[in-house]
Amino acid sequence: MKVNAVRKYKTPAYPTSSEFKHLPELAITKKWNENIIKSSLAVAMTAFLLNGCGYDLDGGEVLSGEIAAPYILTEEEAFKIIYEEANAAGINLKENSYTVKSLKLETDLDVIKDLYPNIDFNSLRTQEALELAYDKITFELDLYDEEKKVGIEYLHFTDEDLDVIDRYNLKELVNYSLKEHEADKYIKIFENEGYNNNREEAEEDLREQIQEFFEYLKAEGVI
């Protein structure tokens, strides 16, 4: 048998969530199918961050190369850090005590361009995301201090209520809209940012974000 070298091959790409749904060997049950889709989204986000594609609404590039998944904190691990920092700052957070109702997302294209400098408005995924932005969203906050009106949501890929925000990278847009339309409150969505090799790095990443938020609250005279 003669062995010839491969001279040309297609760059491997991750299946989309819709493609996963039609893979019979994977879509054994609805439960398994949902878990697979969520896992694929997490891996896609990993690749997005590793390849430095920028903070835009699209992020749907074909990616290649070896990828080691970053460490993403579970909700329990994230809550532990948030509670520690909140207690030190005198913030009394309680779980599921406030619901953001019918939040209108900002649709001004100039604002969106400022939030996502590398956005491609001609991209199909960007157009899909912008269409979603016209829909009002409702979600129950993870943690909220009724007295100080401070709320925190930790965005995790297993959070079905906020799946669209995670899938289309809408966090910055939602945070901007919260400041505009929940102006009497201080609500912010957090997630692990950048690439974290292990739990310690992921914890430090989130802790720094929370501390920065609380420093802002101090400057505003909230705490």
PDB file of C-alpha atoms in Angstrom:
ATOM      1  CA  MET A   1       0.000   0.000   0.000  1.00  0.00           C
ATOM      2  CA  LYS A   2       1.339   3.408  -0.950  1.00  0.00           C
ATOM      3  CA  VAL A   3       0.951   6.171   1.609  1.00  0.00           C
ATOM      4  CA  ASN A   4       0.583   9.719   0.326  1.00  0.00           C
ATOM      5  CA  ALA A   5       0.786  12.877   2.396  1.00  0.00           C
ATOM      6  CA  VAL A   6      -2.328  14.948   2.769  1.00  0.00           C
ATOM      7  CA  ARG A   7      -1.761  18.096   0.751  1.00  0.00           C
ATOM      8  CA  LYS A   8      -4.922  19.967   1.589  1.00  0.00           C
ATOM      9  CA  TYR A   9      -7.576  19.604   4.230  1.00  0.00           C
ATOM     10  CA  LYS A  10     -10.417  21.682   5.569  1.00  0.00           C
ATOM     11  CA  THR A  11      -9.895  23.642   8.754  1.00  0.00           C
ATOM     12  CA  PRO A  12     -11.874  21.890  11.516  1.00  0.00           C
ATOM     13  CA  ALA A  13     -14.772  23.856  12.954  1.00  0.00           C
ATOM     14  CA  TYR A  14     -17.103  23.313  15.868  1.00  0.00           C
ATOM     15  CA  PRO A  15     -20.657  22.174  15.066  1.00  0.00           C
ATOM     16  CA  THR A  16     -23.316  24.765  15.734  1.00  0.00           C
ATOM     17  CA  SER A  17     -26.062  24.096  18.287  1.00  0.00           C
ATOM     18  CA  SER A  18     -28.536  23.499  15.447  1.00  0.00           C
ATOM     19  CA  GLU A  19     -26.185  20.934  13.882  1.00  0.00           C
ATOM     20  CA  PHE A  20     -25.895  19.142  17.217  1.00  0.00           C
ATOM     21  CA  LYS A  21     -29.651  18.709  17.293  1.00  0.00           C
ATOM     22  CA  HIS A  22     -29.531  16.629  14.115  1.00  0.00           C
ATOM     23  CA  LEU A  23     -26.735  14.273  15.138  1.00  0.00           C
ATOM     24  CA  PRO A  24     -28.569  11.016  15.981  1.00  0.00           C
ATOM     25  CA  GLU A  25     -25.600   9.481  17.795  1.00  0.00           C
ATOM     26  CA  LEU A  26     -25.603  12.415  20.221  1.00  0.00           C
ATOM     27  CA  ALA A  27     -29.223  13.513  20.499  1.00  0.00           C
ATOM     28  CA  ILE A  28     -30.319  10.462  22.470  1.00  0.00           C
ATOM     29  CA  THR A  29     -32.610  12.319  24.814  1.00  0.00           C
ATOM     30  CA  LYS A  30     -33.731  15.916  25.151  1.00  0.00           C
ATOM     31  CA  LYS A  31     -31.813  16.192  28.426  1.00  0.00           C
ATOM     32  CA  TRP A  32     -28.596  14.887  26.899  1.00  0.00           C
ATOM     33  CA  ASN A  33     -29.088  17.034  23.829  1.00  0.00           C
ATOM     34  CA  GLU A  34     -29.429  20.192  25.921  1.00  0.00           C
ATOM     35  CA  ASN A  35     -26.308  19.352  27.911  1.00  0.00           C
ATOM     36  CA  ILE A  36     -24.334  18.726  24.726  1.00  0.00           C
ATOM     37  CA  ILE A  37     -25.443  22.036  23.253  1.00  0.00           C
ATOM     38  CA  LYS A  38     -24.443  23.895  26.411  1.00  0.00           C
ATOM     39  CA  SER A  39     -21.061  22.178  26.416  1.00  0.00           C
ATOM     40  CA  SER A  40     -20.506  23.111  22.784  1.00  0.00           C
ATOM     41  CA  LEU A  41     -21.280  26.740  23.576  1.00  0.00           C
ATOM     42  CA  ALA A  42     -18.760  26.699  26.406  1.00  0.00           C
ATOM     43  CA  VAL A  43     -16.053  25.256  24.152  1.00  0.00           C
ATOM     44  CA  ALA A  44     -16.883  27.749  21.418  1.00  0.00           C
ATOM     45  CA  MET A  45     -16.529  30.594  23.917  1.00  0.00           C
ATOM     46  CA  THR A  46     -13.194  29.131  25.016  1.00  0.00           C
ATOM     47  CA  ALA A  47     -11.922  29.173  21.451  1.00  0.00           C
ATOM     48  CA  PHE A  48     -13.286  32.681  20.954  1.00  0.00           C
ATOM     49  CA  LEU A  49     -11.300  33.976  23.923  1.00  0.00           C
ATOM     50  CA  LEU A  50      -8.119  32.091  23.072  1.00  0.00           C
ATOM     51  CA  ASN A  51      -7.999  33.407  19.538  1.00  0.00           C
ATOM     52  CA  GLY A  52      -8.475  37.038  20.552  1.00  0.00           C
ATOM     53  CA  CYS A  53     -11.380  37.705  18.214  1.00  0.00           C
ATOM     54  CA  GLY A  54     -12.415  40.820  20.142  1.00  0.00           C
ATOM     55  CA  TYR A  55     -15.480  41.754  22.112  1.00  0.00           C
ATOM     56  CA  ASP A  56     -18.272  41.772  19.571  1.00  0.00           C
ATOM     57  CA  LEU A  57     -21.722  40.327  19.130  1.00  0.00           C
ATOM     58  CA  ASP A  58     -20.539  37.908  16.487  1.00  0.00           C
ATOM     59  CA  GLY A  59     -17.553  35.765  17.462  1.00  0.00           C
ATOM     60  CA  GLY A  60     -18.655  33.111  14.967  1.00  0.00           C
ATOM     61  CA  GLU A  61     -15.287  32.493  13.328  1.00  0.00           C
ATOM     62  CA  VAL A  62     -13.927  29.134  12.222  1.00  0.00           C
ATOM     63  CA  LEU A  63     -11.206  28.240  14.694  1.00  0.00           C
ATOM     64  CA  SER A  64      -8.403  25.725  14.678  1.00  0.00           C
ATOM     65  CA  GLY A  65      -5.459  24.566  16.759  1.00  0.00           C
ATOM     66  CA  GLU A  66      -5.138  22.785  20.064  1.00  0.00           C
ATOM     67  CA  ILE A  67      -7.506  24.120  22.688  1.00  0.00           C
ATOM     68  CA  ALA A  68      -7.353  23.485  26.410  1.00  0.00           C
ATOM     69  CA  ALA A  69     -10.607  24.457  28.097  1.00  0.00           C
ATOM     70  CA  PRO A  70     -10.293  27.232  30.694  1.00  0.00           C
ATOM     71  CA  TYR A  71     -11.529  26.755  34.224  1.00  0.00           C
ATOM     72  CA  ILE A  72     -15.018  28.201  34.634  1.00  0.00           C
ATOM     73  CA  LEU A  73     -16.330  28.672  38.164  1.00  0.00           C
ATOM     74  CA  THR A  74     -19.551  26.931  39.098  1.00  0.00           C
ATOM     75  CA  GLU A  75     -22.328  29.055  40.541  1.00  0.00           C
ATOM     76  CA  GLU A  76     -21.534  27.727  44.019  1.00  0.00           C
ATOM     77  CA  GLU A  77     -17.856  28.654  43.694  1.00  0.00           C
ATOM     78  CA  ALA A  78     -18.740  32.093  42.330  1.00  0.00           C
ATOM     79  CA  PHE A  79     -21.327  32.785  45.047  1.00  0.00           C
ATOM     80  CA  LYS A  80     -18.755  31.980  47.744  1.00  0.00           C
ATOM     81  CA  ILE A  81     -16.427  34.680  46.413  1.00  0.00           C
ATOM     82  CA  ILE A  82     -19.230  37.192  45.923  1.00  0.00           C
ATOM     83  CA  TYR A  83     -20.539  36.659  49.466  1.00  0.00           C
ATOM     84  CA  GLU A  84     -17.050  37.053  50.930  1.00  0.00           C
ATOM     85  CA  GLU A  85     -16.480  40.366  49.169  1.00  0.00           C
ATOM     86  CA  ALA A  86     -20.022  41.596  49.829  1.00  0.00           C
ATOM     87  CA  ASN A  87     -19.814  40.872  53.556  1.00  0.00           C
ATOM     88  CA  ALA A  88     -16.485  42.706  53.746  1.00  0.00           C
ATOM     89  CA  ALA A  89     -18.096  45.693  52.015  1.00  0.00           C
ATOM     90  CA  GLY A  90     -21.191  45.681  54.224  1.00  0.00           C
ATOM     91  CA  ILE A  91     -23.577  44.509  51.508  1.00  0.00           C
ATOM     92  CA  ASN A  92     -26.315  42.096  52.577  1.00  0.00           C
ATOM     93  CA  LEU A  93     -27.039  39.983  49.520  1.00  0.00           C
ATOM     94  CA  LYS A  94     -29.917  37.520  49.409  1.00  0.00           C
ATOM     95  CA  GLU A  95     -30.618  34.946  46.735  1.00  0.00           C
ATOM     96  CA  ASN A  96     -33.455  35.331  44.225  1.00  0.00           C
ATOM     97  CA  SER A  97     -35.021  38.334  45.936  1.00  0.00           C
ATOM     98  CA  TYR A  98     -35.419  40.635  42.924  1.00  0.00           C
ATOM     99  CA  THR A  99     -36.609  40.146  39.348  1.00  0.00           C
ATOM    100  CA  VAL A 100     -35.593  42.377  36.467  1.00  0.00           C
ATOM    101  CA  LYS A 101     -38.819  42.701  34.502  1.00  0.00           C
ATOM    102  CA  SER A 102     -39.152  43.529  30.807  1.00  0.00           C
ATOM    103  CA  LEU A 103     -35.732  45.131  30.465  1.00  0.00           C
ATOM    104  CA  LYS A 104     -35.493  47.023  27.178  1.00  0.00           C
ATOM    105  CA  LEU A 105     -32.076  46.568  25.609  1.00  0.00           C
ATOM    106  CA  GLU A 106     -30.305  49.496  24.009  1.00  0.00           C
ATOM    107  CA  THR A 107     -30.608  49.387  20.199  1.00  0.00           C
ATOM    108  CA  ASP A 108     -28.770  52.586  19.254  1.00  0.00           C
ATOM    109  CA  LEU A 109     -26.118  51.407  16.790  1.00  0.00           C
ATOM    110  CA  ASP A 110     -23.609  54.045  17.906  1.00  0.00           C
ATOM    111  CA  VAL A 111     -23.856  52.807  21.485  1.00  0.00           C
ATOM    112  CA  ILE A 112     -23.503  49.196  20.354  1.00  0.00           C
ATOM    113  CA  LYS A 113     -20.439  50.114  18.297  1.00  0.00           C
ATOM    114  CA  ASP A 114     -18.867  51.704  21.384  1.00  0.00           C
ATOM    115  CA  LEU A 115     -19.573  48.580  23.438  1.00  0.00           C
ATOM    116  CA  TYR A 116     -18.325  46.207  20.727  1.00  0.00           C
ATOM    117  CA  PRO A 117     -15.618  48.030  18.702  1.00  0.00           C
ATOM    118  CA  ASN A 118     -14.936  45.023  16.449  1.00  0.00           C
ATOM    119  CA  ILE A 119     -18.544  44.299  15.593  1.00  0.00           C
ATOM    120  CA  ASP A 120     -19.449  43.305  12.039  1.00  0.00           C
ATOM    121  CA  PHE A 121     -22.955  44.599  11.421  1.00  0.00           C
ATOM    122  CA  ASN A 122     -23.186  42.536   8.213  1.00  0.00           C
ATOM    123  CA  SER A 123     -22.635  39.273  10.052  1.00  0.00           C
ATOM    124  CA  LEU A 124     -25.621  36.948  10.238  1.00  0.00           C
ATOM    125  CA  ARG A 125     -25.041  36.255  13.937  1.00  0.00           C
ATOM    126  CA  THR A 126     -24.788  39.976  14.641  1.00  0.00           C
ATOM    127  CA  GLN A 127     -28.082  40.543  12.844  1.00  0.00           C
ATOM    128  CA  GLU A 128     -29.654  37.739  14.876  1.00  0.00           C
ATOM    129  CA  ALA A 129     -28.335  39.299  18.083  1.00  0.00           C
ATOM    130  CA  LEU A 130     -29.649  42.739  17.145  1.00  0.00           C
ATOM    131  CA  GLU A 131     -33.073  41.267  16.438  1.00  0.00           C
ATOM    132  CA  LEU A 132     -33.038  39.738  19.911  1.00  0.00           C
ATOM    133  CA  ALA A 133     -32.120  43.120  21.359  1.00  0.00           C
ATOM    134  CA  TYR A 134     -35.562  44.399  20.388  1.00  0.00           C
ATOM    135  CA  ASP A 135     -37.158  41.838  22.711  1.00  0.00           C
ATOM    136  CA  LYS A 136     -37.516  42.790  26.359  1.00  0.00           C
ATOM    137  CA  ILE A 137     -35.945  40.348  28.791  1.00  0.00           C
ATOM    138  CA  THR A 138     -36.981  39.258  32.270  1.00  0.00           C
ATOM    139  CA  PHE A 139     -34.753  37.377  34.700  1.00  0.00           C
ATOM    140  CA  GLU A 140     -34.452  36.751  38.420  1.00  0.00           C
ATOM    141  CA  LEU A 141     -31.228  38.063  39.935  1.00  0.00           C
ATOM    142  CA  ASP A 142     -28.941  35.622  41.693  1.00  0.00           C
ATOM    143  CA  LEU A 143     -28.203  38.032  44.550  1.00  0.00           C
ATOM    144  CA  TYR A 144     -29.728  41.328  45.683  1.00  0.00           C
ATOM    145  CA  ASP A 145     -29.504  43.768  48.601  1.00  0.00           C
ATOM    146  CA  GLU A 146     -32.945  45.361  48.967  1.00  0.00           C
ATOM    147  CA  GLU A 147     -31.762  48.184  51.230  1.00  0.00           C
ATOM    148  CA  LYS A 148     -28.830  49.311  49.085  1.00  0.00           C
ATOM    149  CA  LYS A 149     -30.483  48.219  45.816  1.00  0.00           C
ATOM    150  CA  VAL A 150     -27.380  46.360  44.721  1.00  0.00           C
ATOM    151  CA  GLY A 151     -27.818  43.308  42.519  1.00  0.00           C
ATOM    152  CA  ILE A 152     -25.419  40.743  41.072  1.00  0.00           C
ATOM    153  CA  GLU A 153     -25.960  38.076  38.434  1.00  0.00           C
ATOM    154  CA  TYR A 154     -23.266  35.487  37.738  1.00  0.00           C
ATOM    155  CA  LEU A 155     -23.560  34.412  34.108  1.00  0.00           C
ATOM    156  CA  HIS A 156     -22.896  30.708  33.671  1.00  0.00           C
ATOM    157  CA  PHE A 157     -23.489  28.583  30.585  1.00  0.00           C
ATOM    158  CA  THR A 158     -25.877  26.330  32.537  1.00  0.00           C
ATOM    159  CA  ASP A 159     -28.194  29.268  33.276  1.00  0.00           C
ATOM    160  CA  GLU A 160     -31.109  28.592  30.921  1.00  0.00           C
ATOM    161  CA  ASP A 161     -32.863  31.896  31.671  1.00  0.00           C
ATOM    162  CA  LEU A 162     -29.881  33.858  30.356  1.00  0.00           C
ATOM    163  CA  ASP A 163     -28.775  31.459  27.639  1.00  0.00           C
ATOM    164  CA  VAL A 164     -29.313  34.049  24.895  1.00  0.00           C
ATOM    165  CA  ILE A 165     -27.082  36.569  26.681  1.00  0.00           C
ATOM    166  CA  ASP A 166     -24.294  34.014  26.914  1.00  0.00           C
ATOM    167  CA  ARG A 167     -24.738  32.660  23.388  1.00  0.00           C
ATOM    168  CA  TYR A 168     -24.637  36.041  21.661  1.00  0.00           C
ATOM    169  CA  ASN A 169     -22.187  37.747  24.024  1.00  0.00           C
ATOM    170  CA  LEU A 170     -24.777  40.328  25.085  1.00  0.00           C
ATOM    171  CA  LYS A 171     -23.423  40.890  28.593  1.00  0.00           C
ATOM    172  CA  GLU A 172     -22.017  44.364  27.909  1.00  0.00           C
ATOM    173  CA  LEU A 173     -25.229  45.426  26.186  1.00  0.00           C
ATOM    174  CA  VAL A 174     -27.372  44.152  29.058  1.00  0.00           C
ATOM    175  CA  ASN A 175     -25.171  45.875  31.662  1.00  0.00           C
ATOM    176  CA  TYR A 176     -25.434  49.143  29.747  1.00  0.00           C
ATOM    177  CA  SER A 177     -29.209  48.766  29.519  1.00  0.00           C
ATOM    178  CA  LEU A 178     -29.467  48.012  33.233  1.00  0.00           C
ATOM    179  CA  LYS A 179     -27.721  51.306  34.037  1.00  0.00           C
ATOM    180  CA  GLU A 180     -30.101  53.139  31.718  1.00  0.00           C
ATOM    181  CA  HIS A 181     -33.417  51.517  32.622  1.00  0.00           C
ATOM    182  CA  GLU A 182     -32.818  50.399  36.225  1.00  0.00           C
ATOM    183  CA  ALA A 183     -31.189  53.714  37.074  1.00  0.00           C
ATOM    184  CA  ASP A 184     -32.303  53.706  40.715  1.00  0.00           C
ATOM    185  CA  LYS A 185     -30.474  50.412  41.281  1.00  0.00           C
ATOM    186  CA  TYR A 186     -26.932  49.121  40.902  1.00  0.00           C
ATOM    187  CA  ILE A 187     -27.221  45.835  39.043  1.00  0.00           C
ATOM    188  CA  LYS A 188     -24.454  44.139  37.117  1.00  0.00           C
ATOM    189  CA  ILE A 189     -23.869  40.831  35.346  1.00  0.00           C
ATOM    190  CA  PHE A 190     -20.524  39.098  35.874  1.00  0.00           C
ATOM    191  CA  GLU A 191     -18.786  36.118  34.316  1.00  0.00           C
ATOM    192  CA  ASN A 192     -15.297  34.662  34.153  1.00  0.00           C
ATOM    193  CA  GLU A 193     -13.362  36.826  31.704  1.00  0.00           C
ATOM    194  CA  GLY A 194     -10.247  35.984  29.766  1.00  0.00           C
ATOM    195  CA  TYR A 195      -8.508  32.614  29.975  1.00  0.00           C
ATOM    196  CA  ASN A 196      -8.038  31.005  33.383  1.00  0.00           C
ATOM    197  CA  ASN A 197      -5.916  27.863  33.648  1.00  0.00           C
ATOM    198  CA  ASN A 198      -7.273  26.701  36.984  1.00  0.00           C
ATOM    199  CA  ARG A 199      -9.710  27.417  39.782  1.00  0.00           C
ATOM    200  CA  GLU A 200      -7.340  29.786  41.583  1.00  0.00           C
ATOM    201  CA  GLU A 201      -6.971  31.986  38.518  1.00  0.00           C
ATOM    202  CA  ALA A 202     -10.721  31.945  37.884  1.00  0.00           C
ATOM    203  CA  GLU A 203     -11.415  32.903  41.496  1.00  0.00           C
ATOM    204  CA  GLU A 204      -8.944  35.776  41.347  1.00  0.00           C
ATOM    205  CA  ASP A 205     -10.444  36.937  38.053  1.00  0.00           C
ATOM    206  CA  LEU A 206     -13.963  37.121  39.492  1.00  0.00           C
ATOM    207  CA  ARG A 207     -12.788  38.568  42.813  1.00  0.00           C
ATOM    208  CA  GLU A 208     -11.056  41.457  41.040  1.00  0.00           C
ATOM    209  CA  GLN A 209     -14.218  42.197  39.045  1.00  0.00           C
ATOM    210  CA  ILE A 210     -16.366  42.214  42.196  1.00  0.00           C
ATOM    211  CA  GLN A 211     -13.894  44.421  44.061  1.00  0.00           C
ATOM    212  CA  GLU A 212     -13.833  46.881  41.162  1.00  0.00           C
ATOM    213  CA  PHE A 213     -17.651  47.014  41.209  1.00  0.00           C
ATOM    214  CA  PHE A 214     -17.696  47.644  44.951  1.00  0.00           C
ATOM    215  CA  GLU A 215     -15.073  50.386  44.584  1.00  0.00           C
ATOM    216  CA  TYR A 216     -17.430  52.029  42.109  1.00  0.00           C
ATOM    217  CA  LEU A 217     -20.273  51.729  44.629  1.00  0.00           C
ATOM    218  CA  LYS A 218     -18.093  53.388  47.278  1.00  0.00           C
ATOM    219  CA  ALA A 219     -17.306  56.254  44.917  1.00  0.00           C
ATOM    220  CA  GLU A 220     -21.042  56.661  44.296  1.00  0.00           C
ATOM    221  CA  GLY A 221     -21.734  56.746  48.035  1.00  0.00           C
ATOM    222  CA  VAL A 222     -23.812  53.569  47.950  1.00  0.00           C
ATOM    223  CA  ILE A 223     -21.648  51.764  50.495  1.00  0.00           C
TER     224      ILE A 223
END
